[in-house]
């Protein structure tokens, strides 16, 4: 039986050419269609941020290789350029990826914070005005236990006092429980699906898990779509705010 894949009628990030795939398009291609798509997503999120007092957003996906880290990075740049003091956190302590897009000391970061007084020493200012990064750090801890600790709650409470927007890039939801745990510290969840890769059964399973979360899903993003291949995808409507 042929696998079914899922297409969401929410925000779609279309593939224009392969060279854009692994770039921060807001920096490298400020006039591109991809940049306009990210600005459109930010505009949608701006309404939610203001109306529902959303400050901390968790970005997750069903599976690996969905493009969620690149989308997290571009969204963070978009908010920073919109005048918001923005922090992006590499919450994927098992497979940290944000350092591919931002230069920072890989030995410092979220997993390196011994107590709250060390928090500021592990946050780096980026070349983009208003944008800061808290990388994963040296990762000599058990991620699941660390995210459940009282220290993590203290860290997020402190960060809320210093930033307008906080975006947390987390591991795929079906791989480990980290994203579900981190979402308890957030105000909203954004789910990234990849056209032609996200299987329908996995999307449904992800949505069932998220339905149990006390943190609402504020939107979904379909990455890498190709308008000429709609016949191959199963259409599934899922969006509350987009």
Coordinates of N, CA and C in Angstrom, one line a residue:
X1 N 0.9 -1.2 0.0 CA 0.0 0.0 0.0 C 0.9 1.2 0.0
X2 N 0.6 2.2 -0.9 CA 1.4 3.4 -1.0 C 1.2 4.3 0.2
X3 N 2.3 4.8 0.8 CA 2.2 5.7 1.9 C 1.5 7.0 1.5
X4 N 0.7 7.5 2.5 CA 0.0 8.8 2.2 C 0.8 9.9 2.9
X5 N 0.9 11.0 2.3 CA 1.6 12.2 2.9 C 0.6 13.3 3.1
X6 N 1.0 14.2 3.9 CA 0.0 15.2 4.4 C 0.4 16.6 3.9
X7 N -0.5 17.4 3.4 CA -0.4 18.8 3.1 C -1.3 19.6 4.0
X8 N -0.8 20.6 4.6 CA -1.6 21.5 5.5 C -2.0 22.8 4.8
X9 N -3.2 23.2 4.9 CA -3.6 24.5 4.3 C -3.4 25.6 5.3
X10 N -2.1 25.7 5.7 CA -1.8 26.8 6.6 C -0.7 27.6 5.9
X11 N 0.3 28.0 6.5 CA 1.4 28.7 5.8 C 2.3 27.7 5.1
X12 N 2.5 27.9 3.8 CA 3.3 27.0 3.0 C 4.6 27.7 2.6
X13 N 5.7 27.0 2.8 CA 7.0 27.6 2.5 C 7.4 26.9 1.2
X14 N 7.3 27.5 0.0 CA 7.5 26.9 -1.3 C 9.0 26.8 -1.6
X15 N 9.3 25.8 -2.3 CA 10.6 25.6 -2.8 C 10.8 26.3 -4.1
X16 N 11.7 27.3 -4.2 CA 12.0 28.0 -5.4 C 13.2 27.5 -6.1
X17 N 14.3 27.2 -5.4 CA 15.4 26.5 -6.0 C 16.2 25.9 -4.9
X18 N 17.1 25.0 -5.3 CA 17.8 24.2 -4.3 C 18.8 25.1 -3.5
X19 N 19.3 26.2 -4.1 CA 20.3 27.0 -3.4 C 19.8 27.7 -2.2
X20 N 18.5 27.9 -2.1 CA 17.9 28.6 -1.0 C 17.7 27.6 0.2
X21 N 17.8 26.3 0.0 CA 17.5 25.3 1.0 C 18.1 25.5 2.3
X22 N 19.4 25.8 2.4 CA 20.0 25.8 3.7 C 20.5 27.2 4.1
X23 N 19.8 28.2 3.7 CA 20.3 29.6 3.9 C 19.3 30.4 4.8
X24 N 19.8 31.4 5.4 CA 19.0 32.3 6.1 C 18.5 33.3 5.1
X25 N 17.4 33.1 4.5 CA 17.0 33.8 3.3 C 16.8 35.3 3.6
X26 N 16.4 35.6 4.8 CA 16.2 37.0 5.2 C 17.4 37.8 5.1
X27 N 18.6 37.1 5.3 CA 19.9 37.7 5.2 C 20.5 37.7 3.8
X28 N 20.4 36.5 3.2 CA 21.1 36.3 1.9 C 20.2 36.7 0.7
X29 N 18.9 36.6 0.9 CA 18.0 37.0 -0.2 C 16.8 37.8 0.3
X30 N 17.0 39.0 0.7 CA 16.0 39.8 1.4 C 14.8 40.2 0.5
X31 N 15.0 40.1 -0.8 CA 13.9 40.4 -1.7 C 13.2 39.2 -2.4
X32 N 13.6 38.0 -1.8 CA 13.1 36.7 -2.4 C 11.6 36.4 -2.0
X33 N 11.0 35.5 -2.7 CA 9.7 35.0 -2.4 C 9.7 34.4 -1.0
X34 N 10.8 33.6 -0.7 CA 10.9 33.0 0.6 C 10.9 34.0 1.7
X35 N 11.6 35.1 1.6 CA 11.6 36.1 2.6 C 10.2 36.7 2.8
X36 N 9.5 36.9 1.7 CA 8.1 37.4 1.8 C 7.2 36.4 2.6
X37 N 7.5 35.2 2.4 CA 6.7 34.1 3.1 C 6.9 34.2 4.6
X38 N 8.2 34.3 5.0 CA 8.5 34.4 6.4 C 7.9 35.7 7.0
X39 N 8.0 36.8 6.3 CA 7.4 38.1 6.8 C 5.9 37.9 6.9
X40 N 5.2 37.2 6.0 CA 3.8 36.9 6.1 C 3.5 36.1 7.4
X41 N 4.3 35.1 7.6 CA 4.1 34.2 8.8 C 4.3 35.1 10.1
X42 N 5.3 36.0 10.1 CA 5.5 36.8 11.3 C 4.3 37.7 11.5
X43 N 3.7 38.3 10.4 CA 2.6 39.1 10.5 C 1.4 38.4 11.2
X44 N 1.2 37.1 10.8 CA 0.2 36.3 11.4 C 0.4 36.1 12.9
X45 N 1.7 35.8 13.2 CA 2.0 35.6 14.6 C 2.0 36.9 15.4
X46 N 2.2 38.0 14.8 CA 2.2 39.3 15.5 C 0.8 39.5 16.1
X47 N -0.3 39.1 15.4 CA -1.6 39.3 16.0 C -1.8 38.4 17.2
X48 N -1.3 37.2 17.1 CA -1.4 36.2 18.2 C -0.6 36.7 19.4
X49 N 0.6 37.2 19.1 CA 1.5 37.7 20.2 C 0.8 38.8 21.0
X50 N 0.2 39.7 20.3 CA -0.5 40.9 20.9 C -1.8 40.5 21.6
X51 N -2.6 39.7 20.9 CA -3.9 39.4 21.5 C -3.9 38.3 22.6
X52 N -3.0 37.4 22.5 CA -3.0 36.3 23.4 C -1.8 36.3 24.4
X53 N -1.0 37.4 24.3 CA 0.2 37.6 25.2 C 1.1 36.4 25.0
X54 N 1.4 36.0 23.8 CA 2.3 35.0 23.5 C 3.8 35.5 23.5
X55 N 4.6 35.0 24.2 CA 6.0 35.4 24.2 C 7.0 34.3 23.9
X56 N 6.7 33.1 24.5 CA 7.6 31.9 24.2 C 6.9 31.0 23.3
X57 N 7.6 30.7 22.2 CA 7.1 29.7 21.2 C 8.0 28.6 21.0
X58 N 7.4 27.4 21.0 CA 8.2 26.2 20.8 C 8.0 25.8 19.3
X59 N 9.1 25.5 18.6 CA 8.9 25.0 17.2 C 9.4 23.5 17.2
X60 N 8.5 22.7 16.7 CA 8.8 21.3 16.6 C 8.3 20.7 15.3
X61 N 8.4 19.4 15.2 CA 8.0 18.7 14.0 C 7.7 17.2 14.3
X62 N 7.2 16.5 13.3 CA 7.0 15.0 13.5 C 8.3 14.3 13.6
X63 N 9.1 14.5 12.5 CA 10.3 13.7 12.3 C 11.5 14.6 12.0
X64 N 12.6 14.0 11.8 CA 13.8 14.7 11.5 C 13.8 15.2 10.0
X65 N 14.7 16.2 9.8 CA 14.8 16.7 8.4 C 13.6 17.4 7.8
X66 N 12.8 18.0 8.7 CA 11.6 18.8 8.3 C 12.0 20.2 7.9
X67 N 13.2 20.7 8.4 CA 13.6 22.1 8.1 C 13.2 23.0 9.3
X68 N 12.8 22.4 10.4 CA 12.3 23.3 11.5 C 13.3 24.2 12.1
X69 N 14.6 23.8 12.1 CA 15.7 24.6 12.6 C 15.9 25.8 11.8
X70 N 15.9 25.6 10.5 CA 16.1 26.7 9.5 C 14.9 27.7 9.6
X71 N 13.7 27.1 9.7 CA 12.5 27.9 9.9 C 12.5 28.7 11.2
X72 N 13.0 28.1 12.2 CA 13.1 28.8 13.5 C 14.0 30.0 13.4
X73 N 15.2 29.7 12.8 CA 16.2 30.8 12.6 C 15.6 32.0 11.8
X74 N 15.0 31.7 10.7 CA 14.5 32.8 9.9 C 13.3 33.5 10.6
X75 N 12.5 32.8 11.3 CA 11.4 33.5 12.1 C 12.0 34.4 13.1
X76 N 13.1 33.9 13.8 CA 13.7 34.8 14.8 C 14.3 36.0 14.2
X77 N 14.9 35.9 13.0 CA 15.4 37.1 12.4 C 14.3 38.0 12.0
X78 N 13.2 37.5 11.5 CA 12.1 38.3 11.1 C 11.5 39.1 12.3
X79 N 11.4 38.4 13.4 CA 10.9 39.2 14.6 C 11.9 40.2 15.0
X80 N 13.1 39.9 15.0 CA 14.2 40.9 15.4 C 14.1 42.1 14.5
X81 N 14.0 41.9 13.2 CA 13.9 43.0 12.2 C 12.6 43.8 12.4
X82 N 11.6 43.2 13.0 CA 10.4 43.9 13.3 C 10.4 44.7 14.5
X83 N 11.6 44.7 15.2 CA 11.7 45.6 16.4 C 11.6 44.9 17.7
X84 N 11.4 43.5 17.7 CA 11.2 42.8 18.9 C 12.6 42.3 19.4
X85 N 12.9 42.5 20.6 CA 14.1 41.9 21.2 C 13.9 40.4 21.3
X86 N 14.6 39.7 20.5 CA 14.3 38.3 20.2 C 15.4 37.3 20.7
X87 N 15.1 36.2 21.3 CA 16.0 35.2 21.7 C 15.6 33.9 21.0
X88 N 16.6 33.3 20.4 CA 16.4 31.9 19.8 C 17.2 30.9 20.6
X89 N 16.6 29.9 21.1 CA 17.2 28.9 21.9 C 17.3 27.6 21.2
X90 N 18.5 27.0 21.2 CA 18.7 25.6 20.7 C 18.3 24.6 21.8
X91 N 17.0 24.2 21.7 CA 16.5 23.3 22.7 C 16.6 21.8 22.3
X92 N 17.4 21.6 21.2 CA 17.6 20.2 20.8 C 19.0 19.8 21.3
X93 N 19.0 19.4 22.5 CA 20.3 19.0 23.2 C 20.9 17.7 22.7
X94 N 20.1 17.0 21.9 CA 20.5 15.7 21.4 C 21.2 15.8 20.0
X95 N 20.7 16.8 19.3 CA 21.3 17.1 18.0 C 21.2 18.6 17.7
X96 N 22.0 19.4 18.4 CA 22.0 20.8 18.2 C 22.4 21.2 16.8
X97 N 21.6 22.2 16.2 CA 21.9 22.5 14.8 C 22.0 24.0 14.6
X98 N 21.6 24.8 15.6 CA 21.6 26.3 15.3 C 22.9 26.9 15.1
X99 N 24.0 26.2 15.5 CA 25.3 26.7 15.3 C 25.7 26.7 13.9
X100 N 25.0 26.0 13.0 CA 25.2 26.0 11.6 C 24.9 27.4 11.0
X101 N 24.0 28.1 11.7 CA 23.6 29.4 11.1 C 24.0 30.6 11.9
X102 N 24.5 30.4 13.2 CA 24.9 31.5 14.0 C 26.3 31.1 14.6
X103 N 27.2 32.0 14.6 CA 28.5 31.8 15.2 C 28.4 32.0 16.7
X104 N 28.8 31.0 17.5 CA 28.8 31.1 18.9 C 29.8 30.0 19.5
X105 N 30.1 30.2 20.8 CA 30.9 29.2 21.5 C 30.1 28.0 21.8
X106 N 30.5 26.9 21.2 CA 29.7 25.6 21.3 C 29.9 25.0 22.7
X107 N 30.8 25.5 23.5 CA 31.0 25.0 24.9 C 30.1 25.7 25.9
X108 N 29.4 26.7 25.4 CA 28.6 27.5 26.3 C 27.1 27.4 25.8
X109 N 26.2 27.5 26.7 CA 24.8 27.5 26.3 C 23.9 26.9 27.3
X110 N 22.7 26.5 26.9 CA 21.6 26.1 27.8 C 22.1 25.0 28.8
X111 N 22.8 24.0 28.3 CA 23.2 22.9 29.1 C 24.4 23.2 30.0
X112 N 25.0 24.4 29.8 CA 26.1 24.8 30.6 C 25.8 25.7 31.8
X113 N 24.5 26.0 32.0 CA 24.1 26.9 33.0 C 24.0 26.2 34.4
X114 N 25.0 26.5 35.3 CA 25.0 25.9 36.6 C 23.9 26.4 37.5
X115 N 23.8 27.7 37.5 CA 22.7 28.4 38.3 C 22.3 29.7 37.5
X116 N 21.3 30.3 37.9 CA 20.7 31.4 37.2 C 21.6 32.5 37.0
X117 N 22.6 32.7 37.8 CA 23.5 33.8 37.7 C 24.4 33.7 36.5
X118 N 24.5 32.4 35.9 CA 25.3 32.2 34.8 C 24.6 32.3 33.5
X119 N 23.3 32.6 33.5 CA 22.5 32.7 32.3 C 23.0 33.7 31.3
X120 N 23.3 34.9 31.7 CA 23.7 36.0 30.8 C 25.0 35.6 30.1
X121 N 25.9 34.8 30.8 CA 27.2 34.5 30.2 C 27.1 33.4 29.1
X122 N 25.9 32.9 29.0 CA 25.7 31.8 27.9 C 24.8 32.3 26.8
X123 N 24.4 33.6 26.8 CA 23.6 34.1 25.7 C 24.5 35.0 24.9
X124 N 24.4 34.9 23.6 CA 25.3 35.6 22.6 C 24.5 36.5 21.8
X125 N 25.0 37.7 21.5 CA 24.4 38.7 20.6 C 24.8 38.3 19.2
X126 N 23.9 38.3 18.3 CA 24.2 38.0 16.9 C 24.5 39.3 16.1
X127 N 24.8 39.1 14.8 CA 25.1 40.3 13.9 C 23.8 41.0 13.6
X128 N 22.7 40.3 13.8 CA 21.4 40.9 13.5 C 20.9 41.7 14.7
X129 N 20.7 43.0 14.5 CA 20.2 43.8 15.7 C 19.0 43.2 16.3
X130 N 18.9 43.2 17.6 CA 17.8 42.7 18.4 C 17.7 41.2 18.5
X131 N 18.7 40.5 17.9 CA 18.6 39.0 17.9 C 19.7 38.4 18.8
X132 N 19.4 37.5 19.7 CA 20.3 36.9 20.6 C 20.1 35.4 20.5
X133 N 21.1 34.6 20.8 CA 21.0 33.1 20.8 C 21.5 32.5 22.1
X134 N 20.8 31.5 22.5 CA 21.2 30.7 23.6 C 21.4 29.3 23.0
X135 N 22.7 28.9 22.7 CA 22.9 27.7 22.1 C 22.7 26.5 23.0
X136 N 23.0 25.3 22.5 CA 22.7 24.1 23.3 C 23.8 23.9 24.4
X137 N 25.0 24.3 24.1 CA 26.1 24.1 25.1 C 26.8 22.8 25.0
X138 N 27.5 22.5 26.0 CA 28.4 21.3 26.0 C 27.7 20.0 26.1
X139 N 26.5 20.0 26.5 CA 25.6 18.8 26.6 C 26.2 17.6 27.3
X140 N 26.5 17.8 28.5 CA 27.0 16.6 29.4 C 26.0 16.2 30.4
X141 N 24.7 16.4 30.0 CA 23.6 16.1 30.9 C 22.6 15.2 30.2
X142 N 21.6 14.7 31.0 CA 20.5 14.0 30.4 C 19.4 15.0 30.0
X143 N 19.1 15.2 28.7 CA 18.2 16.3 28.3 C 16.8 16.1 28.9
X144 N 16.2 14.9 29.0 CA 14.9 14.8 29.6 C 14.8 15.2 31.0
X145 N 15.8 14.8 31.8 CA 15.8 15.2 33.2 C 16.1 16.7 33.4
X146 N 16.9 17.2 32.5 CA 17.2 18.7 32.6 C 16.0 19.5 32.3
X147 N 15.3 19.2 31.3 CA 14.1 20.0 30.9 C 13.0 19.9 32.0
X148 N 13.0 18.8 32.8 CA 12.0 18.7 33.8 C 12.4 19.3 35.1
X149 N 13.6 19.8 35.2 CA 14.1 20.3 36.5 C 13.5 21.7 36.8
X150 N 13.6 22.0 38.1 CA 13.1 23.3 38.6 C 14.0 24.4 38.0
X151 N 15.3 24.1 37.7 CA 16.2 25.1 37.1 C 15.6 25.6 35.8
X152 N 15.1 24.7 35.0 CA 14.6 25.1 33.7 C 13.4 26.1 33.8
X153 N 12.5 25.8 34.7 CA 11.5 26.8 35.0 C 12.0 28.1 35.4
X154 N 13.0 28.1 36.2 CA 13.6 29.4 36.6 C 14.3 30.1 35.5
X155 N 14.9 29.3 34.6 CA 15.6 29.9 33.4 C 14.6 30.6 32.5
X156 N 13.5 30.0 32.2 CA 12.4 30.6 31.4 C 11.8 31.8 32.0
X157 N 11.5 31.7 33.3 CA 10.9 32.8 34.0 C 11.9 34.1 33.9
X158 N 13.2 33.8 34.0 CA 14.1 34.9 33.9 C 14.2 35.5 32.5
X159 N 14.2 34.6 31.5 CA 14.3 35.0 30.1 C 13.1 35.9 29.7
X160 N 11.9 35.5 30.3 CA 10.7 36.3 29.9 C 10.8 37.7 30.3
X161 N 11.6 38.0 31.3 CA 11.7 39.4 31.8 C 12.6 40.2 30.9
X162 N 13.4 39.6 30.1 CA 14.4 40.3 29.3 C 14.2 40.3 27.8
X163 N 13.2 39.5 27.3 CA 13.0 39.4 25.8 C 11.6 39.6 25.5
X164 N 11.3 40.1 24.3 CA 9.9 40.3 23.8 C 9.4 39.0 23.2
X165 N 10.3 38.3 22.5 CA 10.0 37.0 21.8 C 11.1 36.0 22.1
X166 N 10.7 34.8 22.4 CA 11.6 33.7 22.6 C 11.2 32.5 21.8
X167 N 12.0 32.1 20.9 CA 11.7 30.9 20.0 C 12.6 29.8 20.4
X168 N 12.0 28.6 20.6 CA 12.8 27.5 21.1 C 12.7 26.4 20.0
X169 N 13.8 26.1 19.4 CA 13.9 25.0 18.5 C 14.1 23.7 19.2
X170 N 13.1 22.7 19.1 CA 13.2 21.5 19.9 C 13.3 20.3 19.0
X171 N 13.6 19.1 19.5 CA 13.6 17.9 18.7 C 12.3 17.5 18.2
X172 N 12.3 16.6 17.2 CA 11.0 16.1 16.6 C 10.2 15.5 17.7
X173 N 8.9 15.7 17.7 CA 8.0 15.3 18.7 C 7.9 13.8 18.8
X174 N 7.9 13.1 17.7 CA 7.8 11.6 17.8 C 9.1 10.9 18.1
X175 N 10.2 11.6 18.1 CA 11.5 11.0 18.4 C 11.7 10.8 19.9
X176 N 11.5 12.0 20.6 CA 11.8 12.0 22.1 C 10.7 12.9 22.7
X177 N 10.7 12.9 24.0 CA 9.6 13.6 24.7 C 10.0 15.1 25.0
X178 N 11.2 15.5 24.6 CA 11.8 16.8 25.0 C 10.8 17.9 24.6
X179 N 10.3 17.9 23.4 CA 9.5 19.0 22.9 C 8.2 19.1 23.8
X180 N 7.6 18.0 24.1 CA 6.4 18.0 25.0 C 6.7 18.7 26.3
X181 N 7.9 18.3 26.9 CA 8.3 18.9 28.2 C 8.6 20.4 28.1
X182 N 9.3 20.8 27.1 CA 9.7 22.2 26.9 C 8.4 23.0 26.7
X183 N 7.4 22.5 26.0 CA 6.2 23.2 25.7 C 5.5 23.7 27.0
X184 N 5.7 23.0 28.1 CA 5.1 23.4 29.3 C 5.6 24.8 29.8
X185 N 6.7 25.2 29.3 CA 7.3 26.6 29.6 C 6.9 27.6 28.6
X186 N 6.2 27.2 27.5 CA 5.9 28.1 26.4 C 4.4 28.5 26.4
X187 N 4.1 29.5 25.5 CA 2.8 30.0 25.4 C 2.1 29.5 24.1
X188 N 2.9 29.0 23.2 CA 2.3 28.5 22.0 C 3.3 27.5 21.3
X189 N 2.7 26.6 20.5 CA 3.5 25.6 19.7 C 3.3 25.9 18.2
X190 N 4.4 25.8 17.5 CA 4.4 25.9 16.0 C 4.9 24.5 15.5
X191 N 4.1 23.9 14.6 CA 4.5 22.6 14.1 C 4.9 22.7 12.7
X192 N 6.1 22.1 12.3 CA 6.6 22.2 11.0 C 6.4 20.8 10.3
X193 N 5.8 20.8 9.1 CA 5.6 19.5 8.4 C 6.4 19.7 7.0
X194 N 6.8 18.6 6.5 CA 7.6 18.7 5.2 C 6.8 18.0 4.1
X195 N 6.5 18.7 3.1 CA 5.7 18.2 2.0 C 6.5 17.0 1.4
X196 N 5.8 15.9 1.2 CA 6.4 14.7 0.6 C 7.2 13.8 1.5
X197 N 7.4 14.3 2.8 CA 8.2 13.6 3.8 C 7.3 13.2 5.0
X198 N 6.5 14.1 5.4 CA 5.7 13.9 6.6 C 4.6 12.9 6.2
X199 N 4.5 11.7 6.8 CA 3.5 10.7 6.6 C 2.2 11.1 7.3
X200 N 1.1 10.8 6.7 CA -0.2 11.1 7.3 C -0.3 10.5 8.7
X201 N 0.1 9.3 8.8 CA -0.1 8.6 10.1 C 0.7 9.3 11.2
X202 N 1.9 9.8 10.8 CA 2.7 10.5 11.8 C 2.2 11.8 12.2
X203 N 1.6 12.5 11.2 CA 1.0 13.8 11.4 C -0.2 13.7 12.4
X204 N -1.0 12.6 12.1 CA -2.2 12.4 13.0 C -1.7 12.1 14.4
X205 N -0.7 11.3 14.5 CA -0.1 10.9 15.9 C 0.4 12.1 16.6
X206 N 1.1 13.0 15.8 CA 1.6 14.3 16.4 C 0.4 15.1 16.9
X207 N -0.6 15.2 16.1 CA -1.7 16.1 16.5 C -2.4 15.5 17.8
X208 N -2.5 14.2 17.9 CA -3.1 13.6 19.1 C -2.3 13.9 20.3
X209 N -1.0 13.9 20.2 CA -0.1 14.2 21.3 C -0.3 15.6 21.7
X210 N -0.3 16.5 20.7 CA -0.5 18.0 21.0 C -1.8 18.3 21.6
X211 N -2.8 17.5 21.3 CA -4.1 17.8 21.9 C -4.1 17.6 23.4
X212 N -3.2 16.8 23.9 CA -3.0 16.6 25.3 C -2.2 17.7 26.0
X213 N -1.6 18.5 25.2 CA -0.7 19.5 25.8 C -1.5 20.7 26.3
X214 N -1.1 21.3 27.5 CA -1.8 22.5 28.0 C -1.5 23.7 27.2
X215 N -0.4 23.6 26.4 CA 0.0 24.7 25.6 C -0.6 24.6 24.2
X216 N -1.3 25.7 23.7 CA -2.0 25.6 22.4 C -1.1 25.6 21.2
X217 N -1.5 24.9 20.2 CA -0.9 25.0 18.9 C -1.3 26.3 18.2
X218 N -0.4 27.2 17.9 CA -0.8 28.5 17.4 C -0.7 28.5 15.9
X219 N -0.1 27.5 15.3 CA -0.1 27.4 13.8 C 0.8 26.3 13.3
X220 N 0.8 26.1 12.0 CA 1.6 25.0 11.4 C 2.2 25.6 10.1
X221 N 3.4 25.1 9.8 CA 4.1 25.5 8.6 C 4.4 24.3 7.7
X222 N 4.0 24.4 6.5 CA 4.3 23.3 5.5 C 5.6 23.7 4.8
X223 N 6.6 23.0 4.9 CA 7.9 23.3 4.3 C 8.1 22.6 3.0
X224 N 8.8 23.2 2.1 CA 9.3 22.5 0.9 C 8.2 22.0 0.0
X225 N 7.2 22.9 -0.2 CA 6.0 22.5 -1.1 C 6.3 22.7 -2.5
X226 N 5.7 21.9 -3.3 CA 5.8 22.1 -4.8 C 4.4 22.1 -5.4
X227 N 4.0 23.2 -5.9 CA 2.6 23.3 -6.3 C 2.2 22.4 -7.5
X228 N 3.2 21.9 -8.2 CA 3.0 21.0 -9.3 C 2.7 19.5 -8.9
X229 N 2.8 19.2 -7.6 CA 2.7 17.8 -7.2 C 1.6 17.6 -6.2
X230 N 0.5 18.4 -6.3 CA -0.6 18.3 -5.4 C -1.3 17.0 -5.5
X231 N -1.2 16.3 -6.6 CA -1.9 15.0 -6.7 C -1.4 14.0 -5.7
X232 N -0.1 14.2 -5.3 CA 0.5 13.1 -4.5 C 0.3 13.3 -3.0
X233 N -0.3 14.4 -2.6 CA -0.5 14.6 -1.2 C -1.9 14.6 -0.7
X234 N -2.0 14.1 0.5 CA -3.3 14.1 1.1 C -3.6 15.4 1.8
X235 N -4.7 16.0 1.4 CA -5.0 17.4 2.0 C -5.6 17.2 3.4
X236 N -5.1 17.9 4.3 CA -5.6 17.8 5.7 C -5.6 19.2 6.3
X237 N -6.7 19.8 6.6 CA -6.8 21.1 7.2 C -6.5 21.1 8.7
X238 N -5.5 21.9 9.1 CA -5.2 22.0 10.5 C -4.6 23.3 10.7
X239 N -5.4 24.2 11.3 CA -4.8 25.5 11.8 C -5.9 26.2 12.6
X240 N -5.5 26.7 13.7 CA -6.4 27.5 14.6 C -6.2 29.0 14.4
X241 N -5.0 29.4 14.2 CA -4.7 30.8 14.2 C -4.3 31.3 12.8
X242 N -3.7 30.4 12.0 CA -3.3 30.8 10.7 C -4.4 30.8 9.7

